[in-house]
CSV table of C-alpha atoms in Angstrom, one decimal:
chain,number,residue,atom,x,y,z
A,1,UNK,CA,-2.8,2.1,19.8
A,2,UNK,CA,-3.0,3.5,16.4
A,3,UNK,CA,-1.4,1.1,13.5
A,4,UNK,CA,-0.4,1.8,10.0
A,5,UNK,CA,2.6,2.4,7.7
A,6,UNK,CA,5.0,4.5,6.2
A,7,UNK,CA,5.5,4.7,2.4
A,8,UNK,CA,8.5,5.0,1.0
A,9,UNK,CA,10.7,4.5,-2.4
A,10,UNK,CA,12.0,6.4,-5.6
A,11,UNK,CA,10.4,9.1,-7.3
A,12,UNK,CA,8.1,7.9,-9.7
A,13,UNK,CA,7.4,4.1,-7.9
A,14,UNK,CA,3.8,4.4,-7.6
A,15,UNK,CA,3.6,5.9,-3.8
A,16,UNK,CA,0.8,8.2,-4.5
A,17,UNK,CA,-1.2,5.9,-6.4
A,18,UNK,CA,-0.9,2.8,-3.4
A,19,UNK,CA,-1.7,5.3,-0.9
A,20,UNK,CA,-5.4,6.1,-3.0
A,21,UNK,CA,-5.7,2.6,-3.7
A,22,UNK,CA,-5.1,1.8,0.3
A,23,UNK,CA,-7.7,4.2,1.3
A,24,UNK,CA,-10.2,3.3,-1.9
A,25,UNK,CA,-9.7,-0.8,-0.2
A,26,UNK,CA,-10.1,0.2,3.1
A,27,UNK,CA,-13.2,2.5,2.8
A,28,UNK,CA,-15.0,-0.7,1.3
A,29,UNK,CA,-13.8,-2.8,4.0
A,30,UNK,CA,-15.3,-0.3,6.4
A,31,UNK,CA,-11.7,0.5,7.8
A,32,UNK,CA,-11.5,3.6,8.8
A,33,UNK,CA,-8.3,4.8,7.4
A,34,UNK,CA,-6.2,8.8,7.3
A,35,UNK,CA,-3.5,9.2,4.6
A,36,UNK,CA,-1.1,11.7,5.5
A,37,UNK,CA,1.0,13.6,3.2
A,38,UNK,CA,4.3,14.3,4.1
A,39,UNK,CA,5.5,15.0,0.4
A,40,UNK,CA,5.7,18.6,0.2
A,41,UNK,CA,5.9,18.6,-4.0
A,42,UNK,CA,2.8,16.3,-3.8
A,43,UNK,CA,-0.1,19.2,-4.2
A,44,UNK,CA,-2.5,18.4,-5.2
A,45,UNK,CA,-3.2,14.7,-4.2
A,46,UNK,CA,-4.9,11.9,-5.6
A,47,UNK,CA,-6.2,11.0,-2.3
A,48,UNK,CA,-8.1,13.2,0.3
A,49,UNK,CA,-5.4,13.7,2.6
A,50,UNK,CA,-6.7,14.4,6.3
A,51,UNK,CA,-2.9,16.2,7.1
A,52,UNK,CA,-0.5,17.8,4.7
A,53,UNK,CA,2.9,19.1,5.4
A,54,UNK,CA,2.2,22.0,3.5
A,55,UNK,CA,-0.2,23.2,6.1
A,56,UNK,CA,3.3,23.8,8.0
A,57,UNK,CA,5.5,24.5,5.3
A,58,UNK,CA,5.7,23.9,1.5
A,59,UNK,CA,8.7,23.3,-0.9
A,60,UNK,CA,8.4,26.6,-2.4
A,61,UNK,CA,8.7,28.7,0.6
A,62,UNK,CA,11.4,26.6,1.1
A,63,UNK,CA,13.3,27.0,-1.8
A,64,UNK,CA,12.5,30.9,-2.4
A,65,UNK,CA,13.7,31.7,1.6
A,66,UNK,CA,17.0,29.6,1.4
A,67,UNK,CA,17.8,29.6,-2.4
A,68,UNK,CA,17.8,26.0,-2.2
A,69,UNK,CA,16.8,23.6,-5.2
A,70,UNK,CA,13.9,21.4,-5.2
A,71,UNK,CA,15.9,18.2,-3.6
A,72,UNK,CA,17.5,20.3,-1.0
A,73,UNK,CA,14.7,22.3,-0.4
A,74,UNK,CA,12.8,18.5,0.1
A,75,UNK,CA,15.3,17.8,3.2
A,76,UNK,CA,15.1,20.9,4.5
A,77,UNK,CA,11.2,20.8,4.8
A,78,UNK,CA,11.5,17.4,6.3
A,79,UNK,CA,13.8,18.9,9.2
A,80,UNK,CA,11.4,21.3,9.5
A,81,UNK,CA,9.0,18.9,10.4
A,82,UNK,CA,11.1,17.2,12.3
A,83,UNK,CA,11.9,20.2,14.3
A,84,UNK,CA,8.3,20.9,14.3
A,85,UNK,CA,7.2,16.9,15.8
A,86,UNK,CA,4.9,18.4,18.3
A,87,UNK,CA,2.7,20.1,15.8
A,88,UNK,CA,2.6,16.5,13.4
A,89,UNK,CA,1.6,14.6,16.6
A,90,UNK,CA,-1.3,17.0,17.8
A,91,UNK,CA,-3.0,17.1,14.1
A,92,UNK,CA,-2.4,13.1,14.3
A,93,UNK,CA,-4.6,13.5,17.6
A,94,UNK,CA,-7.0,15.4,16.2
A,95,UNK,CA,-8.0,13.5,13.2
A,96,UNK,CA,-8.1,10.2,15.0
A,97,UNK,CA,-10.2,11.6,17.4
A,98,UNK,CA,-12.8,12.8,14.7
A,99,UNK,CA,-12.7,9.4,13.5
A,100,UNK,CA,-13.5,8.0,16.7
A,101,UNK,CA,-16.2,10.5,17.2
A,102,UNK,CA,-18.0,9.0,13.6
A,103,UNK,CA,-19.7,6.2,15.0
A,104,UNK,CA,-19.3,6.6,18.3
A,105,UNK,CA,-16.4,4.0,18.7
A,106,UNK,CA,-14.3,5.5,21.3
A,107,UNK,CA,-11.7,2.1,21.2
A,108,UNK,CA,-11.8,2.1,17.4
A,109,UNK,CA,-8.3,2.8,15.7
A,110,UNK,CA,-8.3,4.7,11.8
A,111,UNK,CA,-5.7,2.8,10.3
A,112,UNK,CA,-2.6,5.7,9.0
A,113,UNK,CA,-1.2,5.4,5.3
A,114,UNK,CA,2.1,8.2,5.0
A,115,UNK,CA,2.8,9.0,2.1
A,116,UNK,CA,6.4,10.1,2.1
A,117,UNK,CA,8.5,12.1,-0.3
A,118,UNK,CA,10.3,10.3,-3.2
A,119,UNK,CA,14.2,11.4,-2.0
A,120,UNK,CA,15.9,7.9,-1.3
A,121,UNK,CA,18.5,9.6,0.8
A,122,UNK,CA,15.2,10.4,3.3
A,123,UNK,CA,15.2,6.2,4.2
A,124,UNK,CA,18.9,5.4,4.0
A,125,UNK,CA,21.1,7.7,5.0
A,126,UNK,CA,19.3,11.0,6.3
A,127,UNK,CA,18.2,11.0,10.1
A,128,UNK,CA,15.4,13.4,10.2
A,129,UNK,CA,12.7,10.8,8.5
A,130,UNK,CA,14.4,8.2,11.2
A,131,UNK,CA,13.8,10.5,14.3
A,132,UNK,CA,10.4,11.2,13.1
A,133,UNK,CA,9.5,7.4,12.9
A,134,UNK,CA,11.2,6.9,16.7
A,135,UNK,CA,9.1,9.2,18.0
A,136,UNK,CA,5.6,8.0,16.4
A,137,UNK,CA,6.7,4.7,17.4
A,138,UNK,CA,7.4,6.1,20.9
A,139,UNK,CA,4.1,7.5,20.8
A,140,UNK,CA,2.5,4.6,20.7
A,141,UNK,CA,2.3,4.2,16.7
A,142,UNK,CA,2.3,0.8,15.6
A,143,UNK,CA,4.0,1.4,12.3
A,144,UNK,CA,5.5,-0.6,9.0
A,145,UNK,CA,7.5,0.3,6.1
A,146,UNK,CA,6.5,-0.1,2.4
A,147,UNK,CA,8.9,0.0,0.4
A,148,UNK,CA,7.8,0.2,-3.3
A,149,UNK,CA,10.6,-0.5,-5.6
A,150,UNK,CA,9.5,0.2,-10.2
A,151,UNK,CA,8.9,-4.0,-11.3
A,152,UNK,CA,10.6,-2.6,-14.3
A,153,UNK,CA,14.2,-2.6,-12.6
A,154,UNK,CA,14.4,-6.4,-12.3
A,155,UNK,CA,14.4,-6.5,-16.4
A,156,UNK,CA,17.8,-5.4,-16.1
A,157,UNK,CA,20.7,-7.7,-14.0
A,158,UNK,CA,22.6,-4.1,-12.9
A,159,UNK,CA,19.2,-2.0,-11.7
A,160,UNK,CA,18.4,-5.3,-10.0
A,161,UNK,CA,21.4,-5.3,-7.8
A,162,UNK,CA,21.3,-1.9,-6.8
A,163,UNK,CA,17.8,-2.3,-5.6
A,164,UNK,CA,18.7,-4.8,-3.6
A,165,UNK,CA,21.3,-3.0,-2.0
A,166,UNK,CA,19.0,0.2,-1.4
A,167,UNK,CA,16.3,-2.3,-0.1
A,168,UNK,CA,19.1,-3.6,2.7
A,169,UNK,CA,20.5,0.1,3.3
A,170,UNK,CA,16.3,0.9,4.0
A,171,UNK,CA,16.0,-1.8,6.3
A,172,UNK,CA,18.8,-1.0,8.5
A,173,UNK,CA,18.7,2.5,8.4
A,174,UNK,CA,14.7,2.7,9.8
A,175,UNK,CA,14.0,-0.4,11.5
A,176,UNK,CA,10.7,-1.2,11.1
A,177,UNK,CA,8.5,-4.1,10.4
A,178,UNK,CA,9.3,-3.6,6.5
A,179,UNK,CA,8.3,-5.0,3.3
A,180,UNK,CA,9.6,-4.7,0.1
A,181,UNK,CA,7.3,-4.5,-3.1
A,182,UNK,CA,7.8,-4.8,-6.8
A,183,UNK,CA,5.2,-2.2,-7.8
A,184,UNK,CA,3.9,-1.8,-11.1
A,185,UNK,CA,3.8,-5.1,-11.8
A,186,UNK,CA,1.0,-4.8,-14.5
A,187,UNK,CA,3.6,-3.2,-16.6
A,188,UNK,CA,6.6,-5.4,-16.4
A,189,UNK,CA,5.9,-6.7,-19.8
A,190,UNK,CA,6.5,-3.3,-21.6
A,191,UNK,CA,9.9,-3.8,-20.8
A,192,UNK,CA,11.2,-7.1,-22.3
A,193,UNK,CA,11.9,-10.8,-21.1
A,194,UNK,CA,13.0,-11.5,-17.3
A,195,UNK,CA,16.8,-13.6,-17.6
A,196,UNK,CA,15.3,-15.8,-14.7
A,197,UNK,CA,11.5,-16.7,-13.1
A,198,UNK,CA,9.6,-14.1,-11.3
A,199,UNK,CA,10.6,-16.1,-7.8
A,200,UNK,CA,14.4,-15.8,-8.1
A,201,UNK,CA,13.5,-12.0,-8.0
A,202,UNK,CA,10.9,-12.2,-4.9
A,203,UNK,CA,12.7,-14.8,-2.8
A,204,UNK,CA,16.4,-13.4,-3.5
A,205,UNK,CA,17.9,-16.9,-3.8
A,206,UNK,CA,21.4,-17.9,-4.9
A,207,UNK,CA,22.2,-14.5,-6.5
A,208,UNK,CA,25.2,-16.3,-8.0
A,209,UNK,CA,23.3,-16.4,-11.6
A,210,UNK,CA,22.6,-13.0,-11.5
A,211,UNK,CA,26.2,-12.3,-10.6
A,212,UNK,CA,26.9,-14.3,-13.4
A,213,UNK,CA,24.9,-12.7,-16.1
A,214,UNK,CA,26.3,-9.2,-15.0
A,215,UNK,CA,30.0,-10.7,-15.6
A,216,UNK,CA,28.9,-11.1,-19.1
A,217,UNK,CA,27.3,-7.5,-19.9
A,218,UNK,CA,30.1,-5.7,-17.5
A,219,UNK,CA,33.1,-7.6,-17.0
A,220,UNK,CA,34.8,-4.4,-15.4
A,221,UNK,CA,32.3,-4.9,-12.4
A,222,UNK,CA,32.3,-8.4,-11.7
A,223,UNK,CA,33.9,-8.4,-8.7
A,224,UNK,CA,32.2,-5.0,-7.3
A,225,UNK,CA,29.2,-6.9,-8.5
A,226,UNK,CA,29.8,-10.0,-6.4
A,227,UNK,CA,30.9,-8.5,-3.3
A,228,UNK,CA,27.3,-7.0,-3.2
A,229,UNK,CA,25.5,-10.1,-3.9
A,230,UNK,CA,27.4,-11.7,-1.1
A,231,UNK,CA,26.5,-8.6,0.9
A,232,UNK,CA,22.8,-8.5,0.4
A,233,UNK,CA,22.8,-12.8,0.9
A,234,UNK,CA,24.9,-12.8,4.7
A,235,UNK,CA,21.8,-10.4,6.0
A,236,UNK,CA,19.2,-12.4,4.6
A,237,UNK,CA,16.5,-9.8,5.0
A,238,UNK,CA,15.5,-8.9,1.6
A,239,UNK,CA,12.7,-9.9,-0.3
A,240,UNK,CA,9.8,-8.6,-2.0
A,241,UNK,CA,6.3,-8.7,-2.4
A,242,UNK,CA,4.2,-8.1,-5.7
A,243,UNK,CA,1.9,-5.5,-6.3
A,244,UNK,CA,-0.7,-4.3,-9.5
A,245,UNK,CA,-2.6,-1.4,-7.7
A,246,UNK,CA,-5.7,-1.8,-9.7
A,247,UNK,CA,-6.2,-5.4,-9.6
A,248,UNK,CA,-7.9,-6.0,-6.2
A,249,UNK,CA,-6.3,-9.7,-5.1
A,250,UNK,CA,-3.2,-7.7,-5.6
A,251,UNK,CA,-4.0,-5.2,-2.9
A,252,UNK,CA,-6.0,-7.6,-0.5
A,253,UNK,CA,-2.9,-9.5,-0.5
A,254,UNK,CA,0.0,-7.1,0.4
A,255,UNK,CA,-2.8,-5.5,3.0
A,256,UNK,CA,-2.7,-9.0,4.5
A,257,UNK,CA,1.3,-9.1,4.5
A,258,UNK,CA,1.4,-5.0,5.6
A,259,UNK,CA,-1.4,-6.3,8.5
A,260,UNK,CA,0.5,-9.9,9.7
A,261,UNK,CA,3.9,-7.8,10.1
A,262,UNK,CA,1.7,-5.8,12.6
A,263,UNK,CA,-0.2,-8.5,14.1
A,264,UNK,CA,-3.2,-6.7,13.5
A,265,UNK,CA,-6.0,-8.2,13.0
A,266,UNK,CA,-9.5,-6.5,12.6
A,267,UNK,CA,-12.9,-6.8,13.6
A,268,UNK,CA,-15.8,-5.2,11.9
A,269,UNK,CA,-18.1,-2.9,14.0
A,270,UNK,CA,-21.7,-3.9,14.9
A,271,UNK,CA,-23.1,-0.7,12.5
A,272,UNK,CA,-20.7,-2.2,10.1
A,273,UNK,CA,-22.1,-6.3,10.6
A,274,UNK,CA,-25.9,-5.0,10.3
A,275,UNK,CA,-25.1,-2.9,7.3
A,276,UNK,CA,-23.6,-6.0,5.3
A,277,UNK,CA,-26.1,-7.8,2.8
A,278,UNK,CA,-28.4,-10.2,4.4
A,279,UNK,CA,-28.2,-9.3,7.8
A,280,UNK,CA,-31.7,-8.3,7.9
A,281,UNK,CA,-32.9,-5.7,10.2
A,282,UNK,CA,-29.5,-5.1,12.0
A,283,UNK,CA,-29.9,-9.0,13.5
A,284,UNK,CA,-26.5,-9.2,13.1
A,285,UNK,CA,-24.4,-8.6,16.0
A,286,UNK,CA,-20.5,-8.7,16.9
A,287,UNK,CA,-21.4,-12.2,18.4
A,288,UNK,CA,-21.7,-13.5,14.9
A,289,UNK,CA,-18.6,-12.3,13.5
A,290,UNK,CA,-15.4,-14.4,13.9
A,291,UNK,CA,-13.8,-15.0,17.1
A,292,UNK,CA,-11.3,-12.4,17.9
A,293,UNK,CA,-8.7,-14.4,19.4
A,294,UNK,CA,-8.8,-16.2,16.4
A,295,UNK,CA,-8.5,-13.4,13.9
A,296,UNK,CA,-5.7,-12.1,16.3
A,297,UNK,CA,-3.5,-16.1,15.5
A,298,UNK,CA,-4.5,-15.6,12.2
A,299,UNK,CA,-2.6,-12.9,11.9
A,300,UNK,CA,0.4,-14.0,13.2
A,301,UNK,CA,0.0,-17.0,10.8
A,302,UNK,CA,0.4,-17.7,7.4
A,303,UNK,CA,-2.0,-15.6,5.4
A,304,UNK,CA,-4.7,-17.7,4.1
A,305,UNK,CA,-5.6,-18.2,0.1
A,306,UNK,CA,-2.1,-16.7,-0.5
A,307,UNK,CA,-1.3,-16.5,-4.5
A,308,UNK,CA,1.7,-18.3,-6.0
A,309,UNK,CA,4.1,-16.5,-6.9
A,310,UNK,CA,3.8,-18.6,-10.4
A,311,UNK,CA,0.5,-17.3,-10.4
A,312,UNK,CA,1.4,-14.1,-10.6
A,313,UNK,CA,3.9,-14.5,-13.0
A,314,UNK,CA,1.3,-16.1,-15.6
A,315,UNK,CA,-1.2,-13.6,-14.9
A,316,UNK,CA,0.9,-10.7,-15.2
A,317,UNK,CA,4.1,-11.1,-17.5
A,318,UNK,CA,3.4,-15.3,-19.6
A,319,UNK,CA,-0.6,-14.4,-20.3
A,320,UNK,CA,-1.1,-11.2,-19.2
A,321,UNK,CA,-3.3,-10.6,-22.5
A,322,UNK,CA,-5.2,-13.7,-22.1
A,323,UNK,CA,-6.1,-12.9,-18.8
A,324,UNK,CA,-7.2,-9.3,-19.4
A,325,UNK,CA,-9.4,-10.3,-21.6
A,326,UNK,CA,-11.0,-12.6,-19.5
A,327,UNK,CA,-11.1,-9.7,-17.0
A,328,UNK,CA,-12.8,-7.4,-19.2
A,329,UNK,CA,-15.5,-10.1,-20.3
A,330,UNK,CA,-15.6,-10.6,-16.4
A,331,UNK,CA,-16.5,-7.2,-16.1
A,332,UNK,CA,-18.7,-7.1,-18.8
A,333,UNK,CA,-21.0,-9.5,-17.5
A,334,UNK,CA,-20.7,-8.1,-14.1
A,335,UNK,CA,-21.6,-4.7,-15.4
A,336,UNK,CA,-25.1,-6.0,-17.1
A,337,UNK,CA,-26.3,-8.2,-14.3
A,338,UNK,CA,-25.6,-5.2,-12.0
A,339,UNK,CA,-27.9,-2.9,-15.0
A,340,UNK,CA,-30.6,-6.4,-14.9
A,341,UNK,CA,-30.6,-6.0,-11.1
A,342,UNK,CA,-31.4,-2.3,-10.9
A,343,UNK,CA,-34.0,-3.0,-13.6
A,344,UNK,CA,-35.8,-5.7,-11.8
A,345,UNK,CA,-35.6,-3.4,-8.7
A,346,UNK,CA,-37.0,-0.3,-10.5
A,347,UNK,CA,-40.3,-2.5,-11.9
A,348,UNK,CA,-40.8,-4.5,-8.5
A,349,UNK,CA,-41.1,-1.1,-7.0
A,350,UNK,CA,-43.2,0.1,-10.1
A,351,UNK,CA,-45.4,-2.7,-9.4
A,352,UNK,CA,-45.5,-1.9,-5.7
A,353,UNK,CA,-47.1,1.8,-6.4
A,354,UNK,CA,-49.3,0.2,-8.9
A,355,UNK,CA,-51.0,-1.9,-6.6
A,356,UNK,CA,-51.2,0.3,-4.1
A,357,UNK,CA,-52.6,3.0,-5.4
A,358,UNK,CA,-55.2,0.5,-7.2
A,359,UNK,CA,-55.9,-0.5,-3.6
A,360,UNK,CA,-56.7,2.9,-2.3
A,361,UNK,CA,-59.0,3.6,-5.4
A,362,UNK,CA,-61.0,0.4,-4.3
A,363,UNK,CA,-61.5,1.8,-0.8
A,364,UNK,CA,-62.2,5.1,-1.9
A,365,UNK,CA,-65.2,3.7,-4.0
């Protein structure tokens, strides 16, 4: 039963950029993972995409056969693909299968990143994405929506409150496990002062205040504006999680959330236990590694270590300098006791040959 997750938002949200940072964290978790691009104007890709639309059709064969423009020629490629399932789900076979033929693993799943195209009308309103999703999920696809929504819209009250509304539109047009991020978060403070704390964007709580700031800037919409506030409250399903792509806590933690929506837990393989430092001379087994019923109520629980949402607001928009400079010293220091290391390594082995070959002149003689 494969798992993993389709990602979705606007153009420009950071899609591309989570989906190389997925498989970058993943690869040094020893997770196998396939990132598939389904974005026909995404050529070439950041990431080493094992399955590309455009093997089946790109946006400019599109566009030149039809006369279509670049958004219409987008929806028409994903109806091509939709009409075209049976040839997504075979290459989906056939990569996961050369996964499983790596190590040997026959029962070991390749987690699956999709990287979708940036058209917002693809998750709320259009049905070929939708049927796509139904039939992976029919397949036996385990699958979760990301939703990355630009951190910069909260700095406005108006950009806020359509986001939220596009957020709720997502959720009920696809239903899937979802989650909703504030991408980009490393950035926020480019783009002014927040009216309210980071939390009263994350948790959506009380969304009277931010009703009440719009009334102020756009008195014309007031009403408009509390109708969807009201809206977006009675559901109760939106909320968001935080990510800064390059930091890594930032990324451990959302794959945590993206894994407990799943209820997947994983467990390393035996290559992947002898191979960590310190095991020795492959002593380590599976045996030694955590018990998988307990990784499997783990993660259906609440994820362990997980950062305050306070936290993150100090790290990223009260003291974001402060704290990058302490991350660059970090680094720093990291970087020359890594250089130390492979200089101590280099004149133990140095050493090594020197004695040795003094030995063999001694038994020469």
């Amino acid at each position: 039963m494969p798992f993993g997750e389709i990602v979705i938002g606007s153009p420009g949200s950071g899609k591309s950029t989570y989906a190389y940072g997925k498989y970058q964290l993943l690869s040094a978790l020893n997770r196998k993972c396939i990132v598939v691009n389904l974005d026909p104007a995404n050529d070439p890709t950041p990431y080493p995409s094992a399955i590309s639309l455009s093997e089946l059709i790109t946006l400019k064969d599109a566009m030149e056969e039809f006369g279509l423009g670049p958004n219409g020629g987008m929806l028409y490629c994903v109806e091509y693909l939709e009409a075209n399932y049976d040839w997504l789900e075979g290459r989906l076979k056939e990569e996961i299968e050369k996964e499983r033929e790596k190590d040997g693993k026959s029962d070991d799943e390749p987690w699956l990143v999709f990287d979708l195209p940036g058209q917002v009308e693809l998750s709320t309103n259009h049905d070929s994405l939708k049927h796509i999703v139904d039939k992976l999920v029919k397949s036996g696809f385990r699958l979760a929506a990301v939703h990355l929504c630009d951190a910069h819209y909260i700095t406005d009250a108006s950009k806020y409150v359509s986001v939220l509304l596009l957020s709720l539109r997502t959720m009920l047009h696809l239903g899937l496990p979802h989650i909703n991020v504030l991408s980009k978060l490393d950035l926020i403070s480019k783009y002014g002062e927040l009216d309210f704390n980071l939390d009263f964007y994350t948790e959506v709580q009380d969304l009277s205040y931010i009703a009440d700031v719009l009334k102020e800037s756009h008195p014309r919409f007031g009403a408009l504006t509390m109708a969807i506030c009201d809206l977006v409250e009675d559901f109760g399903l939106v909320g968001f999680e935080t990510l800064a792509v390059e930091d890594k806590q930032s990324m451990l933690h959302l794959m945590r959330v993206v894994d407990r929506a799943l209820g997947y837990a994983f467990v390393a393989s035996d290559k992947a236990l002898a191979d960590e430092p310190g095991s020795g001379q492959g002593s380590k087994s599976r045996s030694d590694a955590p018990n998988t019923n307990a990784l499997f109520s783990s993660a259906l629980s609440a994820i362990p270590n997980a950062p305050h949402v306070r936290d993150i607001q100090e790290r990223w928009i009260d003291n974001k300098e402060a704290y990058d400079q302490w991350e660059e010293g970090e680094w720093r220091r990291e970087g020359v006791a890594v250089a130390e290391a492979k200089a101590r390594e280099k004149a133990a082995e140095a050493e090594a040959k020197r004695k040795a070959g003094g030995a063999g002149g001694i038994r020469k003689r």
